[in-house]
Short mmCIF file of C-alpha atoms in Angstrom, two decimals:
data_model
loop_
_atom_site.label_atom_id
_atom_site.label_comp_id
_atom_site.label_asym_id
_atom_site.label_seq_id
_atom_site.Cartn_x
_atom_site.Cartn_y
_atom_site.Cartn_z
CA MET A 1 -13.59 -23.89 8.17
CA ASP A 2 -12.10 -20.41 8.78
CA LEU A 3 -8.44 -20.36 8.20
CA ALA A 4 -7.62 -16.65 9.70
CA TYR A 5 -9.67 -14.29 11.81
CA ILE A 6 -9.57 -12.08 14.67
CA PRO A 7 -10.07 -13.91 17.91
CA SER A 8 -12.10 -12.26 20.86
CA PRO A 9 -11.34 -12.39 24.42
CA SER A 10 -12.77 -14.81 26.31
CA THR A 11 -13.70 -12.42 28.97
CA GLY A 12 -13.56 -8.67 29.37
CA VAL A 13 -12.98 -8.48 33.12
CA ILE A 14 -9.89 -9.59 34.97
CA HIS A 15 -10.13 -9.74 38.79
CA LEU A 16 -7.33 -8.53 40.88
CA GLY A 17 -8.41 -9.83 44.26
CA PRO A 18 -11.81 -8.06 44.79
CA ILE A 19 -11.06 -5.60 42.28
CA PRO A 20 -12.50 -6.04 38.79
CA LEU A 21 -10.67 -4.57 36.18
CA ARG A 22 -12.57 -3.88 32.78
CA GLY A 23 -10.94 -3.94 29.45
CA TYR A 24 -13.36 -1.32 28.21
CA ALA A 25 -12.64 1.10 30.95
CA PHE A 26 -9.12 0.62 30.39
CA CYS A 27 -9.65 1.73 26.62
CA ILE A 28 -11.38 4.67 27.75
CA ILE A 29 -8.87 5.63 30.17
CA ILE A 30 -6.06 5.20 27.77
CA GLY A 31 -8.07 7.18 24.96
CA VAL A 32 -8.29 10.18 27.81
CA PHE A 33 -4.54 10.41 28.13
CA VAL A 34 -3.90 10.07 24.66
CA ALA A 35 -5.99 13.03 23.77
CA VAL A 36 -4.62 15.33 26.80
CA TRP A 37 -1.17 14.48 25.93
CA LEU A 38 -1.45 15.15 22.23
CA GLY A 39 -3.73 18.15 22.67
CA ASN A 40 -1.33 19.67 25.60
CA ARG A 41 1.58 19.35 22.80
CA ARG A 42 -0.47 21.04 19.84
CA TRP A 43 -1.92 23.55 22.72
CA ILE A 44 1.66 24.72 23.82
CA ALA A 45 2.77 24.92 20.00
CA ARG A 46 -0.14 27.29 19.37
CA GLY A 47 1.31 29.74 22.21
CA GLY A 48 -0.66 28.31 25.29
CA LYS A 49 0.62 27.45 28.61
CA PRO A 50 1.38 23.83 29.71
CA GLY A 51 -1.20 22.13 31.60
CA THR A 52 -4.14 24.03 30.36
CA VAL A 53 -5.57 21.32 28.18
CA ALA A 54 -5.30 19.14 31.30
CA ASP A 55 -6.84 21.52 33.45
CA ILE A 56 -9.95 21.93 30.95
CA ALA A 57 -10.24 18.43 30.60
CA VAL A 58 -11.20 17.52 34.32
CA TRP A 59 -14.37 19.63 33.21
CA ALA A 60 -14.87 18.04 29.74
CA VAL A 61 -14.40 14.45 30.32
CA PRO A 62 -17.25 13.67 33.08
CA PHE A 63 -19.56 15.72 31.26
CA GLY A 64 -18.66 13.72 28.01
CA LEU A 65 -19.04 10.24 29.79
CA VAL A 66 -22.40 11.60 31.39
CA GLY A 67 -23.56 12.76 27.82
CA GLY A 68 -22.23 9.72 25.65
CA ARG A 69 -24.29 7.43 28.46
CA LEU A 70 -27.25 9.71 28.20
CA TYR A 71 -27.42 9.34 24.40
CA HIS A 72 -26.79 5.53 24.30
CA VAL A 73 -29.70 5.19 26.88
CA ILE A 74 -32.25 7.48 25.20
CA THR A 75 -31.73 6.12 21.77
CA ASP A 76 -31.67 2.31 23.05
CA TYR A 77 -34.09 2.73 25.74
CA GLN A 78 -35.69 -0.57 25.25
CA LEU A 79 -32.37 -2.17 26.52
CA TYR A 80 -33.07 -0.91 29.84
CA PHE A 81 -36.64 0.27 30.54
CA GLY A 82 -38.60 -2.58 28.15
CA GLU A 83 -40.19 -5.88 29.43
CA GLY A 84 -38.14 -7.87 31.61
CA ARG A 85 -35.23 -5.15 31.45
CA ASN A 86 -33.64 -3.91 34.79
CA TRP A 87 -33.58 0.04 34.53
CA VAL A 88 -30.44 -0.15 36.95
CA ASP A 89 -28.59 -1.55 34.22
CA ALA A 90 -28.58 1.98 32.48
CA PHE A 91 -26.02 3.08 35.17
CA LYS A 92 -23.53 0.22 34.55
CA ILE A 93 -21.16 2.05 32.12
CA TRP A 94 -18.58 -0.53 32.44
CA GLU A 95 -20.86 -2.69 30.50
CA GLY A 96 -20.58 -0.94 27.19
CA GLY A 97 -22.83 1.76 25.78
CA LEU A 98 -21.24 5.27 25.02
CA GLY A 99 -22.94 7.52 22.31
CA ILE A 100 -20.08 9.65 20.69
CA TRP A 101 -22.64 12.41 19.81
CA GLY A 102 -23.60 12.87 23.43
CA ALA A 103 -20.15 12.72 24.54
CA ILE A 104 -19.23 15.42 22.18
CA ALA A 105 -22.38 17.64 22.74
CA LEU A 106 -22.15 17.30 26.61
CA GLY A 107 -18.28 17.30 26.78
CA ALA A 108 -18.09 20.59 24.66
CA VAL A 109 -20.45 22.23 27.70
CA GLY A 110 -17.76 21.10 30.21
CA ALA A 111 -14.93 22.10 28.18
CA TRP A 112 -16.71 25.62 27.78
CA ILE A 113 -17.11 25.98 31.54
CA GLY A 114 -13.40 25.31 31.80
CA CYS A 115 -12.56 27.65 29.20
CA ARG A 116 -14.60 30.51 30.89
CA LEU A 117 -12.80 30.08 34.06
CA ARG A 118 -9.35 29.99 32.37
CA GLY A 119 -10.46 33.36 30.20
CA ILE A 120 -9.30 31.16 26.76
CA PRO A 121 -11.19 31.02 24.01
CA LEU A 122 -13.18 27.36 23.36
CA PRO A 123 -12.72 27.21 19.54
CA ALA A 124 -8.89 27.44 20.01
CA TRP A 125 -9.02 24.93 22.68
CA ALA A 126 -11.03 22.50 20.45
CA ASP A 127 -8.68 22.90 17.71
CA ALA A 128 -5.53 21.56 19.61
CA LEU A 129 -7.63 18.86 21.24
CA ALA A 130 -9.56 17.50 17.88
CA PRO A 131 -6.84 14.98 16.62
CA GLY A 132 -6.53 13.71 20.11
CA ILE A 133 -10.50 13.17 20.47
CA ALA A 134 -10.05 11.01 17.39
CA LEU A 135 -7.43 9.09 18.58
CA ALA A 136 -9.23 9.02 21.78
CA GLN A 137 -12.09 7.18 19.78
CA ALA A 138 -9.68 4.68 18.19
CA CYS A 139 -8.62 3.46 21.62
CA GLY A 140 -12.18 3.37 22.80
CA ARG A 141 -13.40 1.16 20.09
CA TRP A 142 -11.45 -1.76 21.47
CA GLY A 143 -13.42 -1.68 24.22
CA ASN A 144 -15.99 -3.10 22.27
CA TRP A 145 -13.69 -5.98 20.89
CA PHE A 146 -13.46 -6.72 24.70
CA ASN A 147 -17.38 -6.89 25.10
CA GLN A 148 -17.65 -8.62 21.77
CA GLU A 149 -20.13 -5.98 20.98
CA LEU A 150 -21.21 -3.71 17.79
CA TYR A 151 -19.84 -5.90 15.20
CA GLY A 152 -21.07 -5.99 11.55
CA ARG A 153 -22.42 -8.74 8.99
CA ALA A 154 -21.33 -12.15 8.94
CA THR A 155 -18.55 -12.42 6.70
CA ASP A 156 -15.54 -15.11 5.78
CA LEU A 157 -12.95 -12.31 5.38
CA PRO A 158 -9.33 -13.20 6.75
CA TRP A 159 -9.56 -10.49 9.01
CA ALA A 160 -13.32 -11.48 10.31
CA LEU A 161 -14.00 -11.19 13.91
CA LYS A 162 -14.99 -14.46 15.75
CA ILE A 163 -17.82 -14.01 18.06
CA SER A 164 -18.52 -16.54 20.88
CA GLU A 165 -21.92 -17.50 21.92
CA GLY A 166 -23.44 -15.17 24.63
CA PRO A 167 -26.41 -13.26 25.66
CA ASN A 168 -28.07 -11.54 22.73
CA ARG A 169 -25.29 -12.87 20.37
CA VAL A 170 -24.70 -15.74 18.23
CA ALA A 171 -21.50 -17.35 17.28
CA GLY A 172 -19.93 -16.85 14.12
CA THR A 173 -17.11 -14.55 12.20
CA TYR A 174 -18.41 -11.19 11.30
CA HIS A 175 -17.14 -7.98 10.15
CA PRO A 176 -15.02 -6.11 12.77
CA THR A 177 -16.84 -2.75 12.65
CA PHE A 178 -14.59 -1.72 15.87
CA LEU A 179 -11.74 -2.12 13.98
CA TYR A 180 -12.95 -0.30 10.87
CA GLU A 181 -13.91 2.61 12.89
CA SER A 182 -10.73 2.75 15.01
CA LEU A 183 -8.42 2.63 11.93
CA TRP A 184 -10.54 5.54 10.55
CA CYS A 185 -10.59 7.55 13.63
CA VAL A 186 -6.57 7.12 13.33
CA GLY A 187 -6.82 8.54 9.59
CA VAL A 188 -9.13 11.28 11.01
CA ALA A 189 -6.50 12.30 13.14
CA LEU A 190 -3.76 12.46 10.59
CA LEU A 191 -5.85 14.21 8.31
CA VAL A 192 -6.54 16.85 10.56
CA ILE A 193 -3.06 17.26 11.83
CA TRP A 194 -1.83 17.79 7.90
CA ALA A 195 -4.77 20.32 7.32
CA ASP A 196 -3.94 22.48 10.21
CA ARG A 197 -0.30 22.45 9.45
CA ARG A 198 -1.13 23.01 5.62
CA PHE A 199 -3.74 25.81 6.20
CA LYS A 200 -3.41 27.20 9.37
CA LEU A 201 -6.75 26.29 10.63
CA GLY A 202 -8.33 28.34 13.52
CA HIS A 203 -11.42 29.43 15.45
CA GLY A 204 -12.76 25.98 15.56
CA ARG A 205 -12.08 24.65 12.03
CA ALA A 206 -10.11 22.20 12.70
CA PHE A 207 -12.52 20.72 15.05
CA ALA A 208 -15.01 21.10 12.54
CA LEU A 209 -13.12 19.51 10.18
CA TYR A 210 -12.60 16.11 12.59
CA VAL A 211 -16.34 16.13 13.21
CA ALA A 212 -17.00 16.04 9.30
CA ALA A 213 -14.51 13.50 8.44
CA TYR A 214 -15.66 11.42 11.45
CA CYS A 215 -19.16 11.29 10.45
CA VAL A 216 -18.14 10.19 6.59
CA GLY A 217 -16.55 7.17 8.28
CA ARG A 218 -19.23 6.72 10.75
CA GLY A 219 -22.01 6.63 8.28
CA TRP A 220 -20.62 3.47 6.06
CA ILE A 221 -19.58 1.71 9.16
CA GLU A 222 -22.96 1.89 10.75
CA TYR A 223 -24.57 0.41 7.68
CA MET A 224 -22.68 -2.59 8.40
CA ARG A 225 -23.51 -3.41 12.22
CA VAL A 226 -26.23 -5.86 12.82
CA ASP A 227 -26.88 -4.52 16.54
CA GLU A 228 -30.49 -3.61 17.45
CA ALA A 229 -31.01 0.38 16.51
CA HIS A 230 -33.89 2.64 15.81
CA HIS A 231 -34.76 3.18 12.02
CA ILE A 232 -36.08 6.30 10.58
CA LEU A 233 -37.24 5.70 6.86
CA GLY A 234 -35.41 2.37 6.82
CA VAL A 235 -32.17 4.02 7.62
CA ARG A 236 -30.66 3.66 11.17
CA LEU A 237 -30.65 6.59 13.65
CA ASN A 238 -26.82 6.87 13.89
CA VAL A 239 -26.70 7.31 9.98
CA TRP A 240 -29.10 10.27 9.99
CA THR A 241 -27.36 11.53 13.02
CA SER A 242 -24.21 11.62 10.92
CA ILE A 243 -25.69 13.12 8.07
CA VAL A 244 -26.77 16.11 9.94
CA VAL A 245 -23.71 16.76 12.02
CA PHE A 246 -21.61 16.60 8.95
CA LEU A 247 -23.73 19.23 6.98
CA LEU A 248 -23.37 21.40 10.15
CA ALA A 249 -19.84 20.77 10.54
CA VAL A 250 -19.25 21.73 6.99
CA THR A 251 -21.33 24.97 7.15
CA TYR A 252 -19.33 26.05 10.05
CA LEU A 253 -16.25 25.39 8.08
CA VAL A 254 -17.29 27.43 5.08
CA LEU A 255 -18.88 30.53 7.24
CA SER A 256 -15.99 30.46 9.55
CA ALA A 257 -13.41 30.72 6.76
CA LYS A 258 -15.48 33.89 5.28
CA LEU A 259 -16.05 35.40 8.46
CA ARG A 260 -12.99 34.71 10.53
CA PRO A 261 -10.08 34.21 8.23
CA GLY A 262 -6.69 33.06 9.61
CA ARG A 263 -5.72 31.94 13.01
CA GLU A 264 -5.78 33.26 16.51
CA ALA A 265 -2.72 35.18 17.32
CA ILE A 266 -3.13 34.66 21.38
CA VAL A 267 -4.97 31.41 22.37
CA GLU A 268 -4.00 32.29 26.24
CA PRO A 269 -3.67 35.62 27.35
CA ASP A 270 -1.55 36.03 30.50
CA ARG A 271 -3.85 36.70 33.31
CA GLU A 272 -1.91 36.84 36.42
CA PRO A 273 -1.83 40.16 38.26
CA SER A 274 1.33 42.43 37.44
CA GLY A 275 1.33 43.33 41.27
CA GLY A 276 1.86 46.86 40.54
CA SER A 277 5.41 46.47 39.11
CA GLU A 278 6.73 48.35 36.05
CA PRO A 279 6.95 46.42 33.00
CA ALA A 280 10.19 44.87 32.12
CA ALA A 281 12.36 47.47 30.09
CA GLU A 282 13.21 46.01 26.42
CA ALA A 283 16.62 44.35 25.63
CA GLY A 284 19.18 47.05 24.97
CA SER A 285 17.03 49.92 26.10
CA GLU A 286 17.72 52.43 28.77
CA PRO A 287 15.55 51.83 31.98
CA ALA A 288 12.87 53.99 32.66
CA THR A 289 13.80 54.51 36.20
CA ALA A 290 17.32 55.71 35.01
CA LYS A 291 15.71 58.31 32.04
CA ALA A 292 13.43 59.46 34.73
CA GLY A 293 16.10 60.20 37.34
CA ALA A 294 18.43 61.88 34.83
CA ALA A 295 15.64 64.13 33.54
CA SER A 296 15.01 65.12 37.08
CA ALA A 297 18.48 65.69 37.81
CA VAL A 298 18.78 68.04 35.22
CA LYS A 299 16.08 70.12 36.00
CA ALA A 300 16.77 70.11 40.01
CA GLY A 301 20.62 70.78 39.67
CA SER A 302 21.03 73.23 36.52
CA GLU A 303 20.21 76.62 36.65
CA PRO A 304 17.87 78.45 34.06
CA GLU A 305 19.31 79.87 31.01
CA PRO A 306 19.27 83.65 30.77
CA ALA A 307 16.42 84.82 28.61
CA THR A 308 18.62 86.56 26.23
CA ALA A 309 20.82 83.37 25.43
CA LYS A 310 17.67 81.43 24.71
CA ALA A 311 16.43 83.97 22.35
CA GLY A 312 19.77 84.22 20.59
CA ALA A 313 20.11 80.86 20.16
CA GLY A 314 16.54 80.10 19.09
CA ALA A 315 16.07 83.05 16.72
CA VAL A 316 15.32 82.41 13.27
CA PRO A 317 16.15 85.20 10.69
CA LYS A 318 13.32 86.46 8.72
CA ALA A 319 12.60 86.23 5.06
CA GLY A 320 15.01 88.94 3.42
CA SER A 321 17.28 89.44 6.18
CA GLU A 322 20.96 89.20 5.76
CA PRO A 323 22.99 86.06 6.36
CA ALA A 324 23.78 84.98 9.86
CA ALA A 325 27.43 85.78 9.12
CA LYS A 326 26.76 89.49 8.33
CA ALA A 327 24.36 89.86 11.25
CA ASP A 328 26.76 88.78 13.58
CA ALA A 329 29.46 91.44 12.44
CA PRO A 330 29.87 94.76 14.57
CA LYS A 331 27.82 97.48 12.59
CA THR A 332 29.08 101.02 12.52
CA GLY A 333 27.52 104.53 11.88
CA ALA A 334 23.75 104.71 11.47
CA ASP A 335 23.35 100.71 11.67
CA ALA A 336 24.98 100.57 14.85
CA ASP A 337 22.86 99.49 18.01
CA PRO A 338 22.89 102.64 20.83
CA LYS A 339 22.53 100.00 23.48
CA ALA A 340 25.48 97.91 21.58
CA GLY A 341 27.41 101.05 21.08
CA ALA A 342 27.11 101.96 24.85
CA THR A 343 28.33 98.94 25.60
CA ALA A 344 31.36 98.83 23.44
CA GLU A 345 32.04 102.22 24.88
CA GLU A 346 31.74 101.45 28.55
CA LYS A 347 34.25 98.72 27.76
CA THR A 348 36.83 101.27 26.18
CA THR A 349 36.57 104.33 28.07
CA GLY A 350 35.47 102.88 31.60
CA GLY A 351 32.03 103.59 31.07
CA ASP A 352 30.96 106.82 30.21
CA GLU A 353 27.02 106.71 30.04
CA ALA A 354 26.56 110.16 28.87
CA ALA A 355 28.79 109.93 25.70
CA GLY A 356 27.19 106.64 24.62
CA ALA A 357 23.95 108.09 24.97
CA LYS A 358 24.49 111.07 23.12
CA ALA A 359 26.03 109.44 19.96
CA PRO A 360 22.87 108.47 18.48
CA GLU A 361 21.13 112.06 18.52
CA ALA A 362 24.23 113.76 17.36
CA LYS A 363 23.93 111.31 14.41
CA LYS A 364 20.47 112.57 13.74
CA LEU A 365 21.30 116.23 13.53
#
């Protein structure tokens, strides 16, 4: 007799009148909201605008759901296209069956479209959303609990999951692999948040760390599952997928750190039109229009300075010339300037031009 175990719900659907409310769908929706909420906070902290994450998620989420379902249907085609199967069941996503690999791959295509429309880099957006995606997976795994699916081998541990009799399942207690993966995803989210703060991850490296860390956990959890799956060389297909994706993520981490170290300085440039207005003046600086007006007023209202005044003010004594004090002193005798003498004589005698002009010639004789 089992003394302790995790009970499974008797049903995964609650009917609100004619409307079925499915636990699996609720877990997916909650996960999306958690991812967008956390991603928005991280995006704003990186310098982005509020609402950008949600705008791009409008593209990423539908693509991700389609990609996740396609991966599941392709890798488990015998559940829908085998003998005695109904291919219409492939579209019943509410009954479970989403492959995270397909969801991330095709979701990235939708995110790329959204980022292109907003003019922002996809790696920066993925870095902001990475821990939120891990938490979304942690929430989504509880949908498997509602559907009593994807459990592990039989066990009598106190935290064993009790499964009831049903189609394609045998009653008993099993490893709650949904719980293991949910807790692992929470740990991955915390790891990415810590590493991002500690090492300032950028250019998609936070997202690559999330992918690598998730693959490590998914590999050992996948070994415990007993649901039907394809095997390659005796190993489950999802284990091989985890190994390949892990190697790709680690390779990207190493190469990106060498080729593009550091973090993006600007994640969301302002693309709003300026409307032709001049840029705002910096704090404490004089407005450009005031400077221009003052300059034009000086040019328009002031008289031009005499050429002699400019020459006198800007003249620089040549090498070997006397000091400026001597040069400014009045000169007499042979050193006197004829023009200066004439000017001085005009002031003293009433402007006798002949006397001022002949004075230098008499000196020569």
